[in-house]
Amino acid sequence: PDGDGINDAWGMSSNVPAVSDFEMYVFDRWGQVIYSTTDPYQPWLGSANNGGEILPPGVFPYLIRFEVDGAETRKELVGHVTLVK
């Protein structure tokens, strides 16, 4: 994130269907939660708890859980997001 408005935030796409029971977590390399939200429209800005300075470049694991409205199953997405400057 460098403030140019391009790829400065990471999270759910704004064109996803209506979701409920949303949880998103970003972890550091030791497995500690550095960001969490229950708002699908609140992206991670690259800092711990979206406040203060941007974290150093690195690879950060994530976990996203949600239900698509009208679906019977809960979705879980697991992966890594790379933070570069």
mmCIF file of C-alpha atoms in Angstrom, residues 38-80:
data_model
loop_
_atom_site.group_PDB
_atom_site.id
_atom_site.type_symbol
_atom_site.label_atom_id
_atom_site.label_comp_id
_atom_site.label_asym_id
_atom_site.label_seq_id
_atom_site.Cartn_x
_atom_site.Cartn_y
_atom_site.Cartn_z
ATOM 1 C CA THR A 38 -16.908 -9.162 10.694
ATOM 2 C CA ASP A 39 -17.703 -6.547 8.024
ATOM 3 C CA PRO A 40 -17.291 -7.974 4.488
ATOM 4 C CA TYR A 41 -16.770 -4.440 3.153
ATOM 5 C CA GLN A 42 -13.923 -3.564 5.562
ATOM 6 C CA PRO A 43 -10.654 -4.528 3.815
ATOM 7 C CA TRP A 44 -7.252 -5.031 5.396
ATOM 8 C CA LEU A 45 -5.067 -1.958 4.841
ATOM 9 C CA GLY A 46 -1.719 -3.646 5.488
ATOM 10 C CA SER A 47 -1.244 -2.575 9.096
ATOM 11 C CA ALA A 48 -1.912 -4.267 12.416
ATOM 12 C CA ASN A 49 -5.604 -3.723 13.211
ATOM 13 C CA ASN A 50 -5.781 -1.193 10.330
ATOM 14 C CA GLY A 51 -4.058 1.443 12.424
ATOM 15 C CA GLY A 52 -0.608 2.930 12.492
ATOM 16 C CA GLU A 53 2.250 2.131 10.177
ATOM 17 C CA ILE A 54 2.104 -0.365 7.335
ATOM 18 C CA LEU A 55 3.688 -3.696 8.252
ATOM 19 C CA PRO A 56 6.954 -4.748 6.592
ATOM 20 C CA PRO A 57 6.664 -6.665 3.315
ATOM 21 C CA GLY A 58 5.884 -10.334 3.799
ATOM 22 C CA VAL A 59 3.453 -13.188 3.321
ATOM 23 C CA PHE A 60 0.462 -13.247 5.655
ATOM 24 C CA PRO A 61 -1.915 -16.210 6.052
ATOM 25 C CA TYR A 62 -5.633 -15.478 6.032
ATOM 26 C CA LEU A 63 -8.884 -17.212 6.933
ATOM 27 C CA ILE A 64 -12.272 -16.062 5.663
ATOM 28 C CA ARG A 65 -15.543 -17.692 6.747
ATOM 29 C CA PHE A 66 -19.009 -16.721 5.564
ATOM 30 C CA GLU A 67 -22.405 -17.884 4.417
ATOM 31 C CA VAL A 68 -23.906 -16.833 1.111
ATOM 32 C CA ASP A 69 -27.476 -15.737 1.768
ATOM 33 C CA GLY A 70 -29.825 -18.503 0.664
ATOM 34 C CA ALA A 71 -27.130 -21.212 0.654
ATOM 35 C CA GLU A 72 -27.142 -24.097 3.091
ATOM 36 C CA THR A 73 -23.394 -24.411 3.643
ATOM 37 C CA ARG A 74 -20.769 -22.201 5.251
ATOM 38 C CA LYS A 75 -17.769 -21.298 3.071
ATOM 39 C CA GLU A 76 -14.191 -21.201 4.314
ATOM 40 C CA LEU A 77 -11.322 -19.676 2.347
ATOM 41 C CA VAL A 78 -7.725 -20.170 3.481
ATOM 42 C CA GLY A 79 -4.621 -18.811 1.801
ATOM 43 C CA HIS A 80 -1.846 -16.237 1.877
#
